[in-house]
Short mmCIF file of C-alpha atoms and ligand atoms in Angstrom, two decimals:
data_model
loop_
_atom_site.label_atom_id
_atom_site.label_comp_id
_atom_site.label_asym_id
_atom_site.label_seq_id
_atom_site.Cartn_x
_atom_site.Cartn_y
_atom_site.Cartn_z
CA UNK A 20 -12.73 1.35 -17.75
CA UNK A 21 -11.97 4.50 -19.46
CA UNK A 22 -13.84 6.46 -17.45
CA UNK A 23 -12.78 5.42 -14.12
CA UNK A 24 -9.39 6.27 -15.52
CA UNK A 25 -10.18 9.43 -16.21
CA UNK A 26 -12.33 9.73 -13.18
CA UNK A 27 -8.64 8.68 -11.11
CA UNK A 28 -6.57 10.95 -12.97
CA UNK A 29 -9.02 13.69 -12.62
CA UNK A 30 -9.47 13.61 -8.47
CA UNK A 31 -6.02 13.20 -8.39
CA UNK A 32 -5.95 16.71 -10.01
CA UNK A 33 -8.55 18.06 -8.07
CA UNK A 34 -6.98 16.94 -4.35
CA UNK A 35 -3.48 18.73 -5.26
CA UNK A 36 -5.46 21.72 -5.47
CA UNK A 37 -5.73 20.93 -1.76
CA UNK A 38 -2.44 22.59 -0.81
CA UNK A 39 -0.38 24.40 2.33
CA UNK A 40 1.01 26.40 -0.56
CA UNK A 41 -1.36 28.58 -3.72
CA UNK A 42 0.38 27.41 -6.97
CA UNK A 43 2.64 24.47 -5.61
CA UNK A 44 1.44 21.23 -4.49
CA UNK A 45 2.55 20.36 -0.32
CA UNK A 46 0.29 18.70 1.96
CA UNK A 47 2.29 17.52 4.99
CA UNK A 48 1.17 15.56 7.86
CA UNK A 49 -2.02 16.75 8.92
CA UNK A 50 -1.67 20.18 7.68
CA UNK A 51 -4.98 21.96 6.92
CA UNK A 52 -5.52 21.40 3.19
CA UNK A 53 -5.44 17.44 5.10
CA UNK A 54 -9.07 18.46 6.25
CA UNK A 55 -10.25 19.22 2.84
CA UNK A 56 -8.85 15.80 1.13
CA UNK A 57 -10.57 13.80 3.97
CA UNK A 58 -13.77 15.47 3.64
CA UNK A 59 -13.75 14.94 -0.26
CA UNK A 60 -12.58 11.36 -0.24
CA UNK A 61 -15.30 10.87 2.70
CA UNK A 62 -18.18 11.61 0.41
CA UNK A 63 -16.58 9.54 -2.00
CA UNK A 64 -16.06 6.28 0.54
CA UNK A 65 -19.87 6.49 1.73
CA UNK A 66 -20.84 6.72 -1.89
CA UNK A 67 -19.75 3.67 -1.69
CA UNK A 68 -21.75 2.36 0.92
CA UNK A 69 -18.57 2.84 3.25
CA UNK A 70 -18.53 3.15 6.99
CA UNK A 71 -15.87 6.21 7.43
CA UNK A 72 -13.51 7.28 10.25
CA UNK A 73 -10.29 9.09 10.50
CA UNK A 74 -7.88 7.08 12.86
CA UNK A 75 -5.90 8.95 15.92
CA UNK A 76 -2.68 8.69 13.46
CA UNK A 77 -4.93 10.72 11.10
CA UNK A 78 -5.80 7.56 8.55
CA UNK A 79 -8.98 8.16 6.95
CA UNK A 80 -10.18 4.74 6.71
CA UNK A 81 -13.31 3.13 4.29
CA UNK A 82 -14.88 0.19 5.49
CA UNK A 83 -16.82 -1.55 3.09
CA UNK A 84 -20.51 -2.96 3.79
CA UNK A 85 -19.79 -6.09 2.14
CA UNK A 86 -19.88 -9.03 4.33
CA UNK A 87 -16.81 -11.07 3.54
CA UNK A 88 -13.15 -11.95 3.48
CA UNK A 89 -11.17 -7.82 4.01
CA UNK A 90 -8.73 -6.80 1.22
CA UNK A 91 -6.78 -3.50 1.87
CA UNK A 92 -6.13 -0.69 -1.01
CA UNK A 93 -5.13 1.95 -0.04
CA UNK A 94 -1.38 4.40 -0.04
CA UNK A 95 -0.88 8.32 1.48
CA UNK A 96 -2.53 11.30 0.82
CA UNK A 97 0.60 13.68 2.52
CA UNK A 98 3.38 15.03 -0.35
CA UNK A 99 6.84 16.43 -0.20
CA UNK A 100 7.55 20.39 -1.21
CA UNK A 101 6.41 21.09 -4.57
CA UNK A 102 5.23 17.56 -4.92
CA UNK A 103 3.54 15.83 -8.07
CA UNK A 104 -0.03 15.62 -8.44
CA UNK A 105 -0.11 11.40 -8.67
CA UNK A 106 2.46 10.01 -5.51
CA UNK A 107 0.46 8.34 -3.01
CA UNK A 108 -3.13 10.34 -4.17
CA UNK A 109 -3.35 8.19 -7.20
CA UNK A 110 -3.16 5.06 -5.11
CA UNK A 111 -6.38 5.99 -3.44
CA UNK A 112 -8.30 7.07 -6.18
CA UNK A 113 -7.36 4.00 -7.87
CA UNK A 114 -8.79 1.69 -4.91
CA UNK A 115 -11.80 3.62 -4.86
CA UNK A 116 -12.22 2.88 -8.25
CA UNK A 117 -11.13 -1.07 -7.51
CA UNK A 118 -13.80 -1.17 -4.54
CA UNK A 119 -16.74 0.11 -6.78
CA UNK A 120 -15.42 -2.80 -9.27
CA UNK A 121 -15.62 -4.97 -6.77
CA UNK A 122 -19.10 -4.14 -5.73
CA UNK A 123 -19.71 -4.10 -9.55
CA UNK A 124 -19.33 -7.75 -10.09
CA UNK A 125 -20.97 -8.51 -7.13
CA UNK A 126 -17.58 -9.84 -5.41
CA UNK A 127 -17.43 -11.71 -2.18
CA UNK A 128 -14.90 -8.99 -1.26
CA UNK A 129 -15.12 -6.62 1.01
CA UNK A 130 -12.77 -3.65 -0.13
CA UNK A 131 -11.32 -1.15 2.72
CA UNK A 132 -9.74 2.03 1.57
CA UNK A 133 -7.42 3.98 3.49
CA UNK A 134 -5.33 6.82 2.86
CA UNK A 135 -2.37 7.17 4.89
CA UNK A 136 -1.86 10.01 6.67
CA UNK A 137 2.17 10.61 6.66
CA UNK A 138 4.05 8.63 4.45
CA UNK A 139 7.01 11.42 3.38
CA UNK A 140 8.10 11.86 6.69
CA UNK A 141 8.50 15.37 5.34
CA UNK A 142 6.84 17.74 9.16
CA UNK A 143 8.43 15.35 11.83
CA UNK A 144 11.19 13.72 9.50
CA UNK A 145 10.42 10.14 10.20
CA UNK A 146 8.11 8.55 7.54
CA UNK A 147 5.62 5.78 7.64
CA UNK A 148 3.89 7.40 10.64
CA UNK A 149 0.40 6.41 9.68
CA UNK A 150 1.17 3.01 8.40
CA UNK A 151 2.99 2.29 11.64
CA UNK A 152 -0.47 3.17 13.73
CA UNK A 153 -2.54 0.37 10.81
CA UNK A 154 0.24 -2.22 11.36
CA UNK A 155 0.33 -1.82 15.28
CA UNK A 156 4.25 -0.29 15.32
CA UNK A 157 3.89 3.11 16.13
CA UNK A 158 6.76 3.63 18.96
CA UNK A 159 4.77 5.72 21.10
CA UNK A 160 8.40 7.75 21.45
CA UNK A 161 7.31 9.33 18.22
CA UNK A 162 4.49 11.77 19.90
CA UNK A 163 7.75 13.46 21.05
CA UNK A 164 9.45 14.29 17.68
CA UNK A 165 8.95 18.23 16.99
CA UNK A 166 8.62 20.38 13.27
CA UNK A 167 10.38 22.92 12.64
CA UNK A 168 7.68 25.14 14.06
CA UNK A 169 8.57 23.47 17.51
CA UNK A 170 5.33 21.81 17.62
CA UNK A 171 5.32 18.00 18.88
CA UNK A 172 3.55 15.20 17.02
CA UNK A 173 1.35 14.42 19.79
CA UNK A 174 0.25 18.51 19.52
CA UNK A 175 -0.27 18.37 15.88
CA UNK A 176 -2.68 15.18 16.31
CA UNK A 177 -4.86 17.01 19.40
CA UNK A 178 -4.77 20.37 17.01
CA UNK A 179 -6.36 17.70 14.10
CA UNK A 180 -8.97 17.03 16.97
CA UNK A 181 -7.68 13.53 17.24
CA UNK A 182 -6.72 11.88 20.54
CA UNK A 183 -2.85 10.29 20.05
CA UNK A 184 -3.68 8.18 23.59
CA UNK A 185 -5.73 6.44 21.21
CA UNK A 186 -3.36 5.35 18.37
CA UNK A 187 -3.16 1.55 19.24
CA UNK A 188 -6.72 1.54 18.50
CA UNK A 189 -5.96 2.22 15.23
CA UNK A 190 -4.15 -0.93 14.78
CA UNK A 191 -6.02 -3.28 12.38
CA UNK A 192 -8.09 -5.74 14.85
CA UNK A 193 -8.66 -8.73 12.23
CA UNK A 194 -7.48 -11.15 9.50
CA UNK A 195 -7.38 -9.60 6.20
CA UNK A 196 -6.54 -11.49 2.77
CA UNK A 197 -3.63 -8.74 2.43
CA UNK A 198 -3.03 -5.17 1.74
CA UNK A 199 -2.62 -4.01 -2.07
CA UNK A 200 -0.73 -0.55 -2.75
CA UNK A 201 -1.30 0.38 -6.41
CA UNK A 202 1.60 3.34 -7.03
CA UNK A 203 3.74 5.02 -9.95
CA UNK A 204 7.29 3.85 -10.08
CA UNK A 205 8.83 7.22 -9.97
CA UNK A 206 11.81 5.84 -11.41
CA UNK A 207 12.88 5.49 -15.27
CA UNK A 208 12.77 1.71 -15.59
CA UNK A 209 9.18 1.23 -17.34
CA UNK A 210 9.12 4.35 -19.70
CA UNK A 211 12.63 2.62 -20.68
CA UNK A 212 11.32 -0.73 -21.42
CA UNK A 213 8.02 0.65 -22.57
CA UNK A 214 5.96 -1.20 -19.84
CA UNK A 215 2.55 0.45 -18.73
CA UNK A 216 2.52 -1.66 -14.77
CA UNK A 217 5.07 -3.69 -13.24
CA UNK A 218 4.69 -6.13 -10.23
CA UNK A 219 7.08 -5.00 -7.32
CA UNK A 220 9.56 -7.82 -6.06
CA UNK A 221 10.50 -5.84 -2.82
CA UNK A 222 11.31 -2.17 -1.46
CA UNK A 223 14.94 -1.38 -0.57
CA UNK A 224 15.93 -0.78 2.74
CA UNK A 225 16.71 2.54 4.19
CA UNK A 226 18.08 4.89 6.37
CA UNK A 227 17.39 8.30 7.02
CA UNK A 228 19.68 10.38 9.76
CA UNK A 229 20.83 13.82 10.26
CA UNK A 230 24.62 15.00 11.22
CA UNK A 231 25.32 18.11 13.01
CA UNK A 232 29.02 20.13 12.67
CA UNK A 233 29.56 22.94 15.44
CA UNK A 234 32.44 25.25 14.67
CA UNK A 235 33.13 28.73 15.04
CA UNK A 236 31.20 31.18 13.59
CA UNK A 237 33.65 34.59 13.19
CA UNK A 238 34.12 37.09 10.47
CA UNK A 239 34.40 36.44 7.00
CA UNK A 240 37.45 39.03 6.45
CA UNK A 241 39.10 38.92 9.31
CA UNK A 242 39.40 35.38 10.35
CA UNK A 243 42.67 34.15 8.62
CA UNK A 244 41.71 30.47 6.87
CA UNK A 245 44.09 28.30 8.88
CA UNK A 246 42.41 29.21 12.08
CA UNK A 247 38.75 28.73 11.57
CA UNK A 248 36.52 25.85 12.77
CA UNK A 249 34.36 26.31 9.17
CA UNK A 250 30.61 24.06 9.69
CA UNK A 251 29.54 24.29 6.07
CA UNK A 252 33.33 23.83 4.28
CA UNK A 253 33.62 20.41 6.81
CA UNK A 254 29.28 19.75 5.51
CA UNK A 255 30.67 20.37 2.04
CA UNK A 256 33.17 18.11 2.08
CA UNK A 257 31.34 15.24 3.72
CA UNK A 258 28.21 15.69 1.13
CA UNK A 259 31.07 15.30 -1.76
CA UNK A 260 32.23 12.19 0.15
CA UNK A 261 29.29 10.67 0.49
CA UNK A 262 28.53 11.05 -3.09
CA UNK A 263 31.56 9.79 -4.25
CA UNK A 264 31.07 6.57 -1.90
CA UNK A 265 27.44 6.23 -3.70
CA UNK A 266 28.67 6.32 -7.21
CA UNK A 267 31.38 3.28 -6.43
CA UNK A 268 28.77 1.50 -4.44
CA UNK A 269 26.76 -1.03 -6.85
CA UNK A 270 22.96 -0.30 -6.15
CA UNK A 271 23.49 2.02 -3.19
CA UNK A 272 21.76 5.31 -3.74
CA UNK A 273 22.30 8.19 -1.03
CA UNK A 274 21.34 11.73 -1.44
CA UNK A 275 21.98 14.69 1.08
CA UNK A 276 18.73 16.85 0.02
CA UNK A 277 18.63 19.33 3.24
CA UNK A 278 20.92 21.53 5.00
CA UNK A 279 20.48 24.31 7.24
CA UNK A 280 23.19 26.58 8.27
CA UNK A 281 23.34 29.07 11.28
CA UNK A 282 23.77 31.98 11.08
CA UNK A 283 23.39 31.44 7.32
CA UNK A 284 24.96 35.03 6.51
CA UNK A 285 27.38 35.56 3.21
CA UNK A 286 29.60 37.23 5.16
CA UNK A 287 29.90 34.94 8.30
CA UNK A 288 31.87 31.58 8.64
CA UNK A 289 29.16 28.85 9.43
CA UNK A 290 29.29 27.96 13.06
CA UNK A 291 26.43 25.43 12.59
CA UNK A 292 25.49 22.85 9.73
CA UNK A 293 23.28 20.22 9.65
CA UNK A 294 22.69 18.14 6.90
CA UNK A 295 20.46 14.43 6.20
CA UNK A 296 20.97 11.79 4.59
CA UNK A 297 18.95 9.45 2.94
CA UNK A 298 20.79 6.05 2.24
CA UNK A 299 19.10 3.01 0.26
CA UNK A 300 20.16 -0.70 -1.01
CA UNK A 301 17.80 -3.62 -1.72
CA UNK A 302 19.95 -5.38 0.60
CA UNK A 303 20.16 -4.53 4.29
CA UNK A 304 24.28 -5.41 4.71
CA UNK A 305 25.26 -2.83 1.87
CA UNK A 306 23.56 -0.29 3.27
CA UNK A 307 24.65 -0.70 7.01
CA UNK A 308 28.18 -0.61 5.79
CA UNK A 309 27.82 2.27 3.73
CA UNK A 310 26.43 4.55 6.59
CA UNK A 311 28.82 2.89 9.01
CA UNK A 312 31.21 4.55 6.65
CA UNK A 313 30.15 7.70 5.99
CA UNK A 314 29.74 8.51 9.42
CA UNK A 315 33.55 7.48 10.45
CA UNK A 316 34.11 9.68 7.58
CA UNK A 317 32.14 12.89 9.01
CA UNK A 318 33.37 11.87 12.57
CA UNK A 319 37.16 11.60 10.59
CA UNK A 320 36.61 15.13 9.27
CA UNK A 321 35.49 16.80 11.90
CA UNK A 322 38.33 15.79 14.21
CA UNK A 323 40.58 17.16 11.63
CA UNK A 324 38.86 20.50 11.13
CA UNK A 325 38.34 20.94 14.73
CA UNK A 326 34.26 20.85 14.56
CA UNK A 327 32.47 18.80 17.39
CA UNK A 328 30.14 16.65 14.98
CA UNK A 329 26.77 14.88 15.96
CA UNK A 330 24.82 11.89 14.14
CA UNK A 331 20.88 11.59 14.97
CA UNK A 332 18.95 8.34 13.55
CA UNK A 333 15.32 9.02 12.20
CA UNK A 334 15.24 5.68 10.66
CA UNK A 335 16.33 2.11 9.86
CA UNK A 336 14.16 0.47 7.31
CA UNK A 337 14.81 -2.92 6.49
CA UNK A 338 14.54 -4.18 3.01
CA UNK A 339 10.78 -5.53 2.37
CA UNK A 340 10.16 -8.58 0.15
CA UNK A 341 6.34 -8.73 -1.29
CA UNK A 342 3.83 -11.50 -0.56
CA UNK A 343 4.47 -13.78 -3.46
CA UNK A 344 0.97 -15.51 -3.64
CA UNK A 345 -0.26 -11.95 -3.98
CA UNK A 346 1.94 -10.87 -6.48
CA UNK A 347 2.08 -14.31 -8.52
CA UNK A 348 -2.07 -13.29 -8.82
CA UNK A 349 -0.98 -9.90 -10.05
CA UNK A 350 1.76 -11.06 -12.42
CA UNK A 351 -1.32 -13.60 -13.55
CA UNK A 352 -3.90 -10.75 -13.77
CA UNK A 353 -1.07 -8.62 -15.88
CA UNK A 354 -1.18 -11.55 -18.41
CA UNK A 355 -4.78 -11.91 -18.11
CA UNK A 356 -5.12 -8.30 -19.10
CA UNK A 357 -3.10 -8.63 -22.09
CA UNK A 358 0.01 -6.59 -20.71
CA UNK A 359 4.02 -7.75 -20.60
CA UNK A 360 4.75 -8.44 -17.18
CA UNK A 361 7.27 -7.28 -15.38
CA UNK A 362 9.23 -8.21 -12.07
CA UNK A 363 11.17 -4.86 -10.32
CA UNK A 364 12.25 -4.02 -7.11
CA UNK A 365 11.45 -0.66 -5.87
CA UNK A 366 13.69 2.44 -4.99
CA UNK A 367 11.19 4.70 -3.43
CA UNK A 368 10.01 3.88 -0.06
CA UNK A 369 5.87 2.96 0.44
CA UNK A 370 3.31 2.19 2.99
CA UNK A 371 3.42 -1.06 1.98
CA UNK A 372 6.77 -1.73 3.39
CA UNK A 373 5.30 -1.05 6.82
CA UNK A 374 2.47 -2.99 6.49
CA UNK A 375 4.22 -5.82 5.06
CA UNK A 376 4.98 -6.76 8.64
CA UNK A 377 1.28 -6.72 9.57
CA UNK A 378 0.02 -8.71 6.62
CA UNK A 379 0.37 -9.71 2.82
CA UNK A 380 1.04 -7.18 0.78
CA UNK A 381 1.87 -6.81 -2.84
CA UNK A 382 2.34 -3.69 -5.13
CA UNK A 383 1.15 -2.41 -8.67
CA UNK A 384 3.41 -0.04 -10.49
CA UNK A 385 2.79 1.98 -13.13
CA UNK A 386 4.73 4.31 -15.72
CA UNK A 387 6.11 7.13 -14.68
CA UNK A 388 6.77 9.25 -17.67
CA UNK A 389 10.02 11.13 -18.14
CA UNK A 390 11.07 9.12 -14.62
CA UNK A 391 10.07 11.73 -12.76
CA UNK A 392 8.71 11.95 -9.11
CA UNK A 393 8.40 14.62 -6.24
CA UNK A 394 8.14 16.94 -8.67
CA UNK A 395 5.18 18.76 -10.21
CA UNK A 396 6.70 17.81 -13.21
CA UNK A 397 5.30 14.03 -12.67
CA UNK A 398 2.81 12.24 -14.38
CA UNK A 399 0.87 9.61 -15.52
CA UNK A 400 -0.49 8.20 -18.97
CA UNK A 401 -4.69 7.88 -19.15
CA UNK A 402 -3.56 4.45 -21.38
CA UNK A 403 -1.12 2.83 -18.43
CA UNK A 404 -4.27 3.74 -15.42
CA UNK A 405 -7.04 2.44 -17.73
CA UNK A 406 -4.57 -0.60 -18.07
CA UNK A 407 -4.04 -0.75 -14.39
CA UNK A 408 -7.86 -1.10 -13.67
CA UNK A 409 -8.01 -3.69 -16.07
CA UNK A 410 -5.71 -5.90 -14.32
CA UNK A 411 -6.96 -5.00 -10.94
CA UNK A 412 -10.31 -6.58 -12.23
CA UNK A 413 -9.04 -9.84 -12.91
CA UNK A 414 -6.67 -9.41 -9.68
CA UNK A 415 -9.73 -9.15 -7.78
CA UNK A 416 -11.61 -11.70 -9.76
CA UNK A 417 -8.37 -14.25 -8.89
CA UNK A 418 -8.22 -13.34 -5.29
CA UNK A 419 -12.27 -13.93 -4.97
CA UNK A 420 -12.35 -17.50 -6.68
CA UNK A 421 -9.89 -18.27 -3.78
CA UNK A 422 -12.57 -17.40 -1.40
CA UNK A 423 -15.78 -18.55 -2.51
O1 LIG B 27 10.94 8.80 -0.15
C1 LIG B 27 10.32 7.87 -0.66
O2 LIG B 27 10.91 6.90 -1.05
C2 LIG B 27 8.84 7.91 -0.81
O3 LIG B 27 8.50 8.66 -1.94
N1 LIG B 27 8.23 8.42 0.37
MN1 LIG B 28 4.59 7.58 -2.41
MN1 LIG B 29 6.91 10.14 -2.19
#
């Protein structure tokens, strides 16, 4: 098992070379450096005796040879800015390596891979694009969402050489035991417990929107400060609210990670800000509330500083529970590999949230060390992936016995 660990870790280092940017790591919705990842996990799918196509939503899907019950492995192959090396990628090289095992023990499984095409949601802001198309609930309203280059989903997917018109083709046509997303925790929680994997219990819920204030832009010296209609000072104050709201909020996590100001000039009062938020709770009611909330508060402030103030939704993601069949086999196949197991819920957002909806699905965490994620600081340990395989084994092993 060693070696397909190091074989995982090492593709995983070779696609972020595979980058929009020399010297960081961002690959955003089919971006070119998306071309080069395809054709490299291509060759490694039909080395597998895999039948491969890329989907209209820009999946590149592995369909294995083997005649039997389907299991899905698969996560995304898109990053955020600057990303880590191991987010999403790892997930596929890791059910590459779980669909050779498979085929290894001579399985009655047949193992699909596929490797999502947007799951950041970081070129059209709304995530879980190609998930949506696998699951059948992409809202066809989506083809009109533009980047900031102005260009509109559906343009991006004919400029790929894909046809969006056919993106409900892409929705999976058959029965399949369940859908398996092996990923690292990007969180603290098992370096703190020192825990290599971790079974996932559910993914919190989420909202993602962006609020626009419209004030006045005028001179910086000559504008008095009781007479101007400041954007950024009302932004300011709403990001500090909203983080203050967060921290006395039990579980609720919400971050404010982008603004853009116009006209963005040191010595010009803001006429324009617009800021997003990304708000998340394990439960759906303490999350609504909370967002219900911060937007009386911008809608509060704005009246008060005289700035007109708009709120757009991107998303609503409920909170996802995992299949427990799937994950009581895990939690077995944990045991079975000689590792603590361990229940958690998780923070970030995944694929399988999406495609819980469509079919089982059950998660696989593993370590992240020093907690950190979307960042090129993040990273795995050879020890926790070799572990990871192990326990896929017998969690494919489990799930076959059920079959034969
Ligand atoms: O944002 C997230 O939770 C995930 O990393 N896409
Ligand atoms: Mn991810
Ligand atoms: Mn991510």
């Amino acid at each position: 098992m060693k070696e397909r660990a190091l074989r995982a870790i090492a593709e995983c280092r070779h696609i972020a070379a595979m980058t929009e940017e020399p010297g960081r790591i961002t690959r955003r919705f089919l971006t070119p450096p998306t071309r080069e990842v395809h054709a490299h996990l291509r060759a490694r799918m039909q080395a597998l005796g895999m039948t491969v196509h890329v989907d209209a939503a820009g999946n590149l899907r592995g369909r294995s040879a083997v005649a039997g019950r389907r299991l899905l492995l698969g996560s995304h192959i898109d990053t955020v800015p600057d990303a880590g090396a191991f987010d999403g990628v790892l997930g596929v090289t890791l059910a590459l390596e779980c669909a050779d095992l498979a085929r290894e023990m001579s399985l009655p499984l047949a193992v699909d891979v596929i490797a999502f095409s947007e799951e950041e949601g970081v070129r059209f802001g709304v995530p879980f694009l190609g998930s949506r198309a696998v699951a059948g609930r992409f809202d066809p309203a989506l083809l009109a969402l533009k980047d900031d280059a102005g260009h509109t989903l559906a343009q991006a997917i004919r400029a790929y050489g894909l046809d969006p018109d056919q993106i409900p083709a892409a929705a999976l046509d058959e029965e399949a035991l369940g859908f398996l997303e092996i990923h690292i925790e990007q969180g603290p929680v098992l370096e703190a417990e020192n825990l290599s994997v971790a079974t996932v219990t559910g993914i919190v819920g989420q909202t993602r929107l962006t609020i626009e204030f419209a004030g006045q832009a005028n001179h910086a010296g000559t504008t008095p400060m009781h007479l101007r209609r400041d954007a950024l000072a009302g932004a300011a104050e709403w990001i500090a609210s909203v983080e203050k709201q967060a921290k006395r909020t039990e579980g609720l996590v919400a971050t404010v990670g982008k603004i853009e100001v116009s006209p963005n000039a040191g010595n010009v009062i803001a006429g324009a800000a617009r800021v997003s938020l990304d708000a998340r709770h394990l439960h759906d009611s303490v999350r609504l509330g909370a967002v219900a909330e911060m937007i009386e508060a911008a809608t509060t402030l704005a009246e008060r500083r005289g700035l007109a103030m708009q709120c757009t939704h991107q998303l609503d993601q409920p909170a996802v529970s995992m299949d427990e069949k799937l994950t009581a086999y895990l939690a077995d196949a944990i045991e079975m590999a000689g590792l603590q197991q361990k229940p958690m819920p998780s923070g970030a957002g995944h694929d399988a949230m999406v495609m819980a909806a469509r079919l089982p699905t059950a998660m696989l965490f593993l370590r992240s060390p020093g907690g950190i994620s979307h960042h090129p600081a993040e990273s795995v340990r050879e020890a926790d992936v070799e572990a990871s395989l192990h326990v896929m084994r017998h969690f494919l092993q489990r799930l076959s016995a059920e079959i034969r």
